[in-house]
Amino acid sequence: MLPCINWLQPFLALLSSTLLTRGHNCPSSCLCPDHHTVDCQGQGLTSLPSPIPLDVRRLLLSDNWIPWIPSDFLVLYSDLVYLDLRNNSLSVLEPGTLSTSSRLVFLDLGSNNLTEIQSGTFVESRSLIKLRLGNNPYLSLVEEDAFLGLTSLRELELERNGLQGLDVGVLEPLTSLRVVRLEGNPWVCNCHFAKLFVWLTENCHKLPMGMEGLQCSLPMDGSLMSLSLLSEASFRECRGYLSLTDILIVIFSGISVSVVAIIASFFLASMVHCFQRLGKAGQAEEEEGND
């Protein structure tokens, strides 16, 4: 009997450790009011706490000094639905960091030091309903496919960042969007802004503060103007404006047409040359027959 007990001890220890990790073990300096919530708010953390229960559903990490999230951080936490990382020191979101957060519903990355949102950052976050990215003063770039795959997203916050422009392709795929906050950015009313202005006009009901709550600086003198005072006619000079993508398409199309024209000319010249040779050969044979 004793040998059997000795043999079972490692197994029981492993099982006990697993059970503790799955909801009964709380990281130091954190509170766990229930088996599915880990509250580490305002603890001066400079890295992610450990160990975090595998079945955590609500992870509260706001008001700390966390500078980055490992790209594989969410792999083990498949039950996580609520993640609050507000007011930390995040500057970069590594590609793939959120690619396994298929159940995540709420994500707060506001009040950090993010500089850009890369394409495909949220590609697998199909359940995400609310995304907070506001109050990142250095956030100046959101790539066109940054929010691709967020088919359930209803609320998007991008207020008080460093955005001077935003590709309208960022917002168009968000078919479930009900609220978008864009106020407090240093928008520039140039030709690049024209398409976004049209989208905002058509979707002004999604802006909590309306068009009145958005301002942009005029390219001529930098003076601020409320978007409510502008119209599509304000951008009439941009109708012939071509973006870099448009210019590249035009250049490529021109090169393609030129190549096709050269090939066609060469083919026609070869055909003419062949017919001329055939004509001369036929004439020579006719003259030999006459002789």
mmCIF file of N, CA and C in Angstrom, residues 158-249:
data_model
loop_
_atom_site.group_PDB
_atom_site.id
_atom_site.type_symbol
_atom_site.label_atom_id
_atom_site.label_comp_id
_atom_site.label_asym_id
_atom_site.label_seq_id
_atom_site.Cartn_x
_atom_site.Cartn_y
_atom_site.Cartn_z
ATOM 1 N N LEU A 158 -10.774 56.708 -29.976
ATOM 2 C CA LEU A 158 -9.483 57.168 -30.478
ATOM 3 C C LEU A 158 -9.290 58.650 -30.154
ATOM 4 N N GLU A 159 -9.939 59.123 -29.105
ATOM 5 C CA GLU A 159 -9.902 60.547 -28.776
ATOM 6 C C GLU A 159 -8.582 60.944 -28.104
ATOM 7 N N ARG A 160 -8.238 62.213 -28.292
ATOM 8 C CA ARG A 160 -7.067 62.819 -27.646
ATOM 9 C C ARG A 160 -5.778 62.027 -27.887
ATOM 10 N N ASN A 161 -5.563 61.688 -29.132
ATOM 11 C CA ASN A 161 -4.303 61.078 -29.556
ATOM 12 C C ASN A 161 -3.518 62.091 -30.392
ATOM 13 N N GLY A 162 -2.550 61.612 -31.164
ATOM 14 C CA GLY A 162 -1.752 62.505 -32.011
ATOM 15 C C GLY A 162 -2.065 62.346 -33.481
ATOM 16 N N LEU A 163 -3.305 61.970 -33.803
ATOM 17 C CA LEU A 163 -3.680 61.697 -35.188
ATOM 18 C C LEU A 163 -3.935 62.988 -35.964
ATOM 19 N N GLN A 164 -3.203 63.162 -37.068
ATOM 20 C CA GLN A 164 -3.448 64.286 -37.971
ATOM 21 C C GLN A 164 -4.331 63.864 -39.138
ATOM 22 N N GLY A 165 -4.347 62.571 -39.402
ATOM 23 C CA GLY A 165 -5.174 62.018 -40.474
ATOM 24 C C GLY A 165 -5.472 60.563 -40.177
ATOM 25 N N LEU A 166 -6.467 60.024 -40.889
ATOM 26 C CA LEU A 166 -6.857 58.632 -40.680
ATOM 27 C C LEU A 166 -7.439 58.114 -41.979
ATOM 28 N N ASP A 167 -6.878 57.022 -42.470
ATOM 29 C CA ASP A 167 -7.395 56.419 -43.697
ATOM 30 C C ASP A 167 -8.812 55.928 -43.453
ATOM 31 N N VAL A 168 -9.732 56.302 -44.311
ATOM 32 C CA VAL A 168 -11.125 55.917 -44.120
ATOM 33 C C VAL A 168 -11.295 54.402 -44.174
ATOM 34 N N GLY A 169 -10.345 53.705 -44.786
ATOM 35 C CA GLY A 169 -10.387 52.241 -44.830
ATOM 36 C C GLY A 169 -10.238 51.605 -43.461
ATOM 37 N N VAL A 170 -9.776 52.377 -42.476
ATOM 38 C CA VAL A 170 -9.681 51.880 -41.103
ATOM 39 C C VAL A 170 -11.073 51.654 -40.521
ATOM 40 N N LEU A 171 -12.013 52.532 -40.852
ATOM 41 C CA LEU A 171 -13.341 52.521 -40.245
ATOM 42 C C LEU A 171 -14.381 51.768 -41.066
ATOM 43 N N GLU A 172 -14.215 51.724 -42.356
ATOM 44 C CA GLU A 172 -15.235 51.132 -43.237
ATOM 45 C C GLU A 172 -15.547 49.668 -42.940
ATOM 46 N N PRO A 173 -14.564 48.823 -42.556
ATOM 47 C CA PRO A 173 -14.900 47.413 -42.288
ATOM 48 C C PRO A 173 -15.657 47.179 -40.988
ATOM 49 N N LEU A 174 -15.791 48.205 -40.142
ATOM 50 C CA LEU A 174 -16.421 48.041 -38.825
ATOM 51 C C LEU A 174 -17.942 48.146 -38.972
ATOM 52 N N THR A 175 -18.547 47.075 -39.444
ATOM 53 C CA THR A 175 -19.968 47.086 -39.800
ATOM 54 C C THR A 175 -20.898 47.187 -38.596
ATOM 55 N N SER A 176 -20.419 46.819 -37.411
ATOM 56 C CA SER A 176 -21.268 46.864 -36.210
ATOM 57 C C SER A 176 -21.048 48.123 -35.380
ATOM 58 N N LEU A 177 -20.207 49.024 -35.858
ATOM 59 C CA LEU A 177 -19.825 50.207 -35.084
ATOM 60 C C LEU A 177 -21.032 51.102 -34.802
ATOM 61 N N ARG A 178 -21.179 51.474 -33.537
ATOM 62 C CA ARG A 178 -22.260 52.363 -33.119
ATOM 63 C C ARG A 178 -21.731 53.693 -32.574
ATOM 64 N N VAL A 179 -20.547 53.653 -31.960
ATOM 65 C CA VAL A 179 -19.963 54.859 -31.360
ATOM 66 C C VAL A 179 -18.484 54.925 -31.716
ATOM 67 N N VAL A 180 -18.038 56.096 -32.179
ATOM 68 C CA VAL A 180 -16.616 56.306 -32.428
ATOM 69 C C VAL A 180 -16.240 57.686 -31.896
ATOM 70 N N ARG A 181 -15.195 57.723 -31.092
ATOM 71 C CA ARG A 181 -14.725 58.984 -30.508
ATOM 72 C C ARG A 181 -13.405 59.383 -31.171
ATOM 73 N N LEU A 182 -13.400 60.575 -31.760
ATOM 74 C CA LEU A 182 -12.233 61.058 -32.492
ATOM 75 C C LEU A 182 -11.837 62.475 -32.086
ATOM 76 N N GLU A 183 -12.532 63.035 -31.109
ATOM 77 C CA GLU A 183 -12.260 64.423 -30.725
ATOM 78 C C GLU A 183 -10.900 64.556 -30.032
ATOM 79 N N GLY A 184 -10.365 65.764 -30.096
ATOM 80 C CA GLY A 184 -9.118 66.044 -29.382
ATOM 81 C C GLY A 184 -7.864 65.642 -30.117
ATOM 82 N N ASN A 185 -7.984 65.263 -31.381
ATOM 83 C CA ASN A 185 -6.803 64.957 -32.193
ATOM 84 C C ASN A 185 -6.413 66.195 -33.009
ATOM 85 N N PRO A 186 -5.143 66.341 -33.368
ATOM 86 C CA PRO A 186 -4.707 67.506 -34.163
ATOM 87 C C PRO A 186 -4.953 67.304 -35.663
ATOM 88 N N TRP A 187 -6.229 67.091 -36.024
ATOM 89 C CA TRP A 187 -6.577 66.834 -37.423
ATOM 90 C C TRP A 187 -6.136 67.994 -38.323
ATOM 91 N N VAL A 188 -5.699 67.658 -39.531
ATOM 92 C CA VAL A 188 -5.330 68.669 -40.520
ATOM 93 C C VAL A 188 -6.287 68.539 -41.702
ATOM 94 N N CYS A 189 -6.979 69.626 -42.028
ATOM 95 C CA CYS A 189 -7.985 69.592 -43.099
ATOM 96 C C CYS A 189 -7.320 69.757 -44.464
ATOM 97 N N ASN A 190 -6.552 68.769 -44.865
ATOM 98 C CA ASN A 190 -5.944 68.767 -46.195
ATOM 99 C C ASN A 190 -6.674 67.756 -47.082
ATOM 100 N N CYS A 191 -6.144 67.509 -48.247
ATOM 101 C CA CYS A 191 -6.814 66.604 -49.190
ATOM 102 C C CYS A 191 -6.828 65.160 -48.688
ATOM 103 N N HIS A 192 -5.860 64.801 -47.876
ATOM 104 C CA HIS A 192 -5.858 63.451 -47.310
ATOM 105 C C HIS A 192 -7.026 63.265 -46.349
ATOM 106 N N PHE A 193 -7.475 64.351 -45.751
ATOM 107 C CA PHE A 193 -8.567 64.322 -44.774
ATOM 108 C C PHE A 193 -9.941 64.309 -45.459
ATOM 109 N N ALA A 194 -9.991 64.605 -46.746
ATOM 110 C CA ALA A 194 -11.258 64.800 -47.447
ATOM 111 C C ALA A 194 -12.155 63.565 -47.393
ATOM 112 N N LYS A 195 -11.604 62.386 -47.646
ATOM 113 C CA LYS A 195 -12.418 61.158 -47.632
ATOM 114 C C LYS A 195 -12.930 60.851 -46.234
ATOM 115 N N LEU A 196 -12.104 61.105 -45.222
ATOM 116 C CA LEU A 196 -12.549 60.891 -43.846
ATOM 117 C C LEU A 196 -13.680 61.857 -43.505
ATOM 118 N N PHE A 197 -13.583 63.090 -43.997
ATOM 119 C CA PHE A 197 -14.634 64.074 -43.742
ATOM 120 C C PHE A 197 -15.966 63.596 -44.312
ATOM 121 N N VAL A 198 -15.947 63.025 -45.510
ATOM 122 C CA VAL A 198 -17.179 62.498 -46.121
ATOM 123 C C VAL A 198 -17.748 61.379 -45.251
ATOM 124 N N TRP A 199 -16.875 60.483 -44.766
ATOM 125 C CA TRP A 199 -17.340 59.383 -43.911
ATOM 126 C C TRP A 199 -17.938 59.926 -42.613
ATOM 127 N N LEU A 200 -17.301 60.915 -42.018
ATOM 128 C CA LEU A 200 -17.801 61.501 -40.779
ATOM 129 C C LEU A 200 -19.152 62.174 -40.997
ATOM 130 N N THR A 201 -19.309 62.830 -42.120
ATOM 131 C CA THR A 201 -20.579 63.475 -42.430
ATOM 132 C C THR A 201 -21.701 62.448 -42.537
ATOM 133 N N GLU A 202 -21.400 61.325 -43.183
ATOM 134 C CA GLU A 202 -22.406 60.276 -43.368
ATOM 135 C C GLU A 202 -22.666 59.498 -42.080
ATOM 136 N N ASN A 203 -21.722 59.526 -41.135
ATOM 137 C CA ASN A 203 -21.849 58.753 -39.893
ATOM 138 C C ASN A 203 -21.800 59.639 -38.653
ATOM 139 N N CYS A 204 -22.247 60.885 -38.794
ATOM 140 C CA CYS A 204 -22.152 61.829 -37.676
ATOM 141 C C CYS A 204 -22.977 61.377 -36.471
ATOM 142 N N HIS A 205 -23.982 60.518 -36.692
ATOM 143 C CA HIS A 205 -24.789 60.010 -35.575
ATOM 144 C C HIS A 205 -23.986 59.088 -34.663
ATOM 145 N N LYS A 206 -22.811 58.640 -35.116
ATOM 146 C CA LYS A 206 -21.959 57.774 -34.308
ATOM 147 C C LYS A 206 -20.971 58.569 -33.452
ATOM 148 N N LEU A 207 -20.926 59.878 -33.665
ATOM 149 C CA LEU A 207 -20.019 60.744 -32.914
ATOM 150 C C LEU A 207 -20.734 61.288 -31.686
ATOM 151 N N PRO A 208 -20.301 60.954 -30.474
ATOM 152 C CA PRO A 208 -20.996 61.406 -29.256
ATOM 153 C C PRO A 208 -21.138 62.924 -29.172
ATOM 154 N N MET A 209 -20.147 63.658 -29.692
ATOM 155 C CA MET A 209 -20.186 65.113 -29.635
ATOM 156 C C MET A 209 -20.543 65.733 -30.979
ATOM 157 N N GLY A 210 -20.922 64.894 -31.941
ATOM 158 C CA GLY A 210 -21.284 65.398 -33.254
ATOM 159 C C GLY A 210 -20.098 66.019 -33.980
ATOM 160 N N MET A 211 -20.377 66.608 -35.135
ATOM 161 C CA MET A 211 -19.326 67.279 -35.903
ATOM 162 C C MET A 211 -18.831 68.523 -35.158
ATOM 163 N N GLU A 212 -19.673 69.060 -34.282
ATOM 164 C CA GLU A 212 -19.280 70.243 -33.514
ATOM 165 C C GLU A 212 -18.127 69.953 -32.562
ATOM 166 N N GLY A 213 -17.980 68.712 -32.175
ATOM 167 C CA GLY A 213 -16.939 68.350 -31.218
ATOM 168 C C GLY A 213 -15.590 68.076 -31.848
ATOM 169 N N LEU A 214 -15.510 68.160 -33.176
ATOM 170 C CA LEU A 214 -14.255 67.894 -33.887
ATOM 171 C C LEU A 214 -13.736 69.165 -34.529
ATOM 172 N N GLN A 215 -12.432 69.373 -34.414
ATOM 173 C CA GLN A 215 -11.781 70.520 -35.029
ATOM 174 C C GLN A 215 -10.605 70.054 -35.876
ATOM 175 N N CYS A 216 -10.260 70.860 -36.849
ATOM 176 C CA CYS A 216 -9.065 70.579 -37.650
ATOM 177 C C CYS A 216 -8.365 71.895 -37.951
ATOM 178 N N SER A 217 -7.081 71.816 -38.221
ATOM 179 C CA SER A 217 -6.315 73.020 -38.557
ATOM 180 C C SER A 217 -6.267 73.178 -40.072
ATOM 181 N N LEU A 218 -6.418 74.405 -40.541
ATOM 182 C CA LEU A 218 -6.382 74.695 -41.970
ATOM 183 C C LEU A 218 -4.940 74.724 -42.455
ATOM 184 N N PRO A 219 -4.652 74.142 -43.623
ATOM 185 C CA PRO A 219 -3.266 74.077 -44.111
ATOM 186 C C PRO A 219 -2.641 75.448 -44.339
ATOM 187 N N MET A 220 -3.471 76.463 -44.655
ATOM 188 C CA MET A 220 -2.911 77.770 -45.008
ATOM 189 C C MET A 220 -2.254 78.462 -43.834
ATOM 190 N N ASP A 221 -2.981 78.583 -42.739
ATOM 191 C CA ASP A 221 -2.449 79.358 -41.606
ATOM 192 C C ASP A 221 -2.467 78.603 -40.283
ATOM 193 N N GLY A 222 -2.970 77.343 -40.283
ATOM 194 C CA GLY A 222 -2.980 76.547 -39.068
ATOM 195 C C GLY A 222 -4.095 76.889 -38.103
ATOM 196 N N SER A 223 -4.991 77.785 -38.487
ATOM 197 C CA SER A 223 -6.097 78.155 -37.598
ATOM 198 C C SER A 223 -7.078 77.000 -37.472
ATOM 199 N N LEU A 224 -7.687 76.880 -36.296
ATOM 200 C CA LEU A 224 -8.600 75.781 -36.013
ATOM 201 C C LEU A 224 -9.997 76.098 -36.530
ATOM 202 N N MET A 225 -10.647 75.064 -37.057
ATOM 203 C CA MET A 225 -11.981 75.209 -37.614
ATOM 204 C C MET A 225 -12.822 74.020 -37.189
ATOM 205 N N SER A 226 -14.029 74.292 -36.709
ATOM 206 C CA SER A 226 -14.944 73.203 -36.362
ATOM 207 C C SER A 226 -15.417 72.516 -37.633
ATOM 208 N N LEU A 227 -15.489 71.188 -37.606
ATOM 209 C CA LEU A 227 -15.934 70.457 -38.792
ATOM 210 C C LEU A 227 -17.380 70.774 -39.133
ATOM 211 N N SER A 228 -18.144 71.242 -38.163
ATOM 212 C CA SER A 228 -19.539 71.589 -38.427
ATOM 213 C C SER A 228 -19.652 72.787 -39.360
ATOM 214 N N LEU A 229 -18.570 73.578 -39.501
ATOM 215 C CA LEU A 229 -18.578 74.747 -40.372
ATOM 216 C C LEU A 229 -18.081 74.434 -41.769
ATOM 217 N N LEU A 230 -17.680 73.189 -41.987
ATOM 218 C CA LEU A 230 -17.159 72.780 -43.288
ATOM 219 C C LEU A 230 -18.199 71.952 -44.035
ATOM 220 N N SER A 231 -17.985 71.787 -45.309
ATOM 221 C CA SER A 231 -18.843 70.952 -46.145
ATOM 222 C C SER A 231 -17.964 70.270 -47.195
ATOM 223 N N GLU A 232 -18.553 69.421 -47.993
ATOM 224 C CA GLU A 232 -17.780 68.748 -49.043
ATOM 225 C C GLU A 232 -17.229 69.765 -50.031
ATOM 226 N N ALA A 233 -17.937 70.874 -50.177
ATOM 227 C CA ALA A 233 -17.466 71.920 -51.080
ATOM 228 C C ALA A 233 -16.145 72.525 -50.603
ATOM 229 N N SER A 234 -15.892 72.431 -49.294
ATOM 230 C CA SER A 234 -14.641 72.964 -48.745
ATOM 231 C C SER A 234 -13.430 72.214 -49.279
ATOM 232 N N PHE A 235 -13.675 71.022 -49.778
ATOM 233 C CA PHE A 235 -12.579 70.184 -50.280
ATOM 234 C C PHE A 235 -12.662 70.021 -51.799
ATOM 235 N N ARG A 236 -13.331 70.969 -52.490
ATOM 236 C CA ARG A 236 -13.526 70.818 -53.933
ATOM 237 C C ARG A 236 -12.203 70.841 -54.696
ATOM 238 N N GLU A 237 -11.205 71.525 -54.128
ATOM 239 C CA GLU A 237 -9.905 71.558 -54.798
ATOM 240 C C GLU A 237 -9.200 70.207 -54.754
ATOM 241 N N CYS A 238 -9.727 69.295 -53.925
ATOM 242 C CA CYS A 238 -9.093 67.976 -53.773
ATOM 243 C C CYS A 238 -9.655 66.938 -54.739
ATOM 244 N N ARG A 239 -10.587 67.349 -55.598
ATOM 245 C CA ARG A 239 -11.207 66.360 -56.480
ATOM 246 C C ARG A 239 -10.206 65.746 -57.448
ATOM 247 N N GLY A 240 -9.178 66.512 -57.780
ATOM 248 C CA GLY A 240 -8.140 65.965 -58.656
ATOM 249 C C GLY A 240 -6.940 65.446 -57.881
ATOM 250 N N TYR A 241 -7.101 65.411 -56.550
ATOM 251 C CA TYR A 241 -5.981 64.988 -55.693
ATOM 252 C C TYR A 241 -5.768 63.491 -55.795
ATOM 253 N N LEU A 242 -4.518 63.106 -55.947
ATOM 254 C CA LEU A 242 -4.161 61.688 -55.997
ATOM 255 C C LEU A 242 -3.300 61.345 -54.799
ATOM 256 N N SER A 243 -3.680 60.276 -54.105
ATOM 257 C CA SER A 243 -2.865 59.795 -52.993
ATOM 258 C C SER A 243 -1.648 59.074 -53.554
ATOM 259 N N LEU A 244 -0.726 58.705 -52.670
ATOM 260 C CA LEU A 244 0.465 57.978 -53.101
ATOM 261 C C LEU A 244 0.083 56.668 -53.778
ATOM 262 N N THR A 245 -0.930 55.981 -53.231
ATOM 263 C CA THR A 245 -1.387 54.729 -53.838
ATOM 264 C C THR A 245 -1.922 54.979 -55.238
ATOM 265 N N ASP A 246 -2.727 56.064 -55.393
ATOM 266 C CA ASP A 246 -3.268 56.390 -56.711
ATOM 267 C C ASP A 246 -2.157 56.684 -57.707
ATOM 268 N N ILE A 247 -1.135 57.432 -57.231
ATOM 269 C CA ILE A 247 -0.015 57.774 -58.112
ATOM 270 C C ILE A 247 0.718 56.518 -58.566
ATOM 271 N N LEU A 248 0.948 55.590 -57.631
ATOM 272 C CA LEU A 248 1.635 54.349 -57.984
ATOM 273 C C LEU A 248 0.823 53.536 -58.983
ATOM 274 N N ILE A 249 -0.514 53.531 -58.801
ATOM 275 C CA ILE A 249 -1.374 52.802 -59.739
ATOM 276 C C ILE A 249 -1.279 53.417 -61.125
#
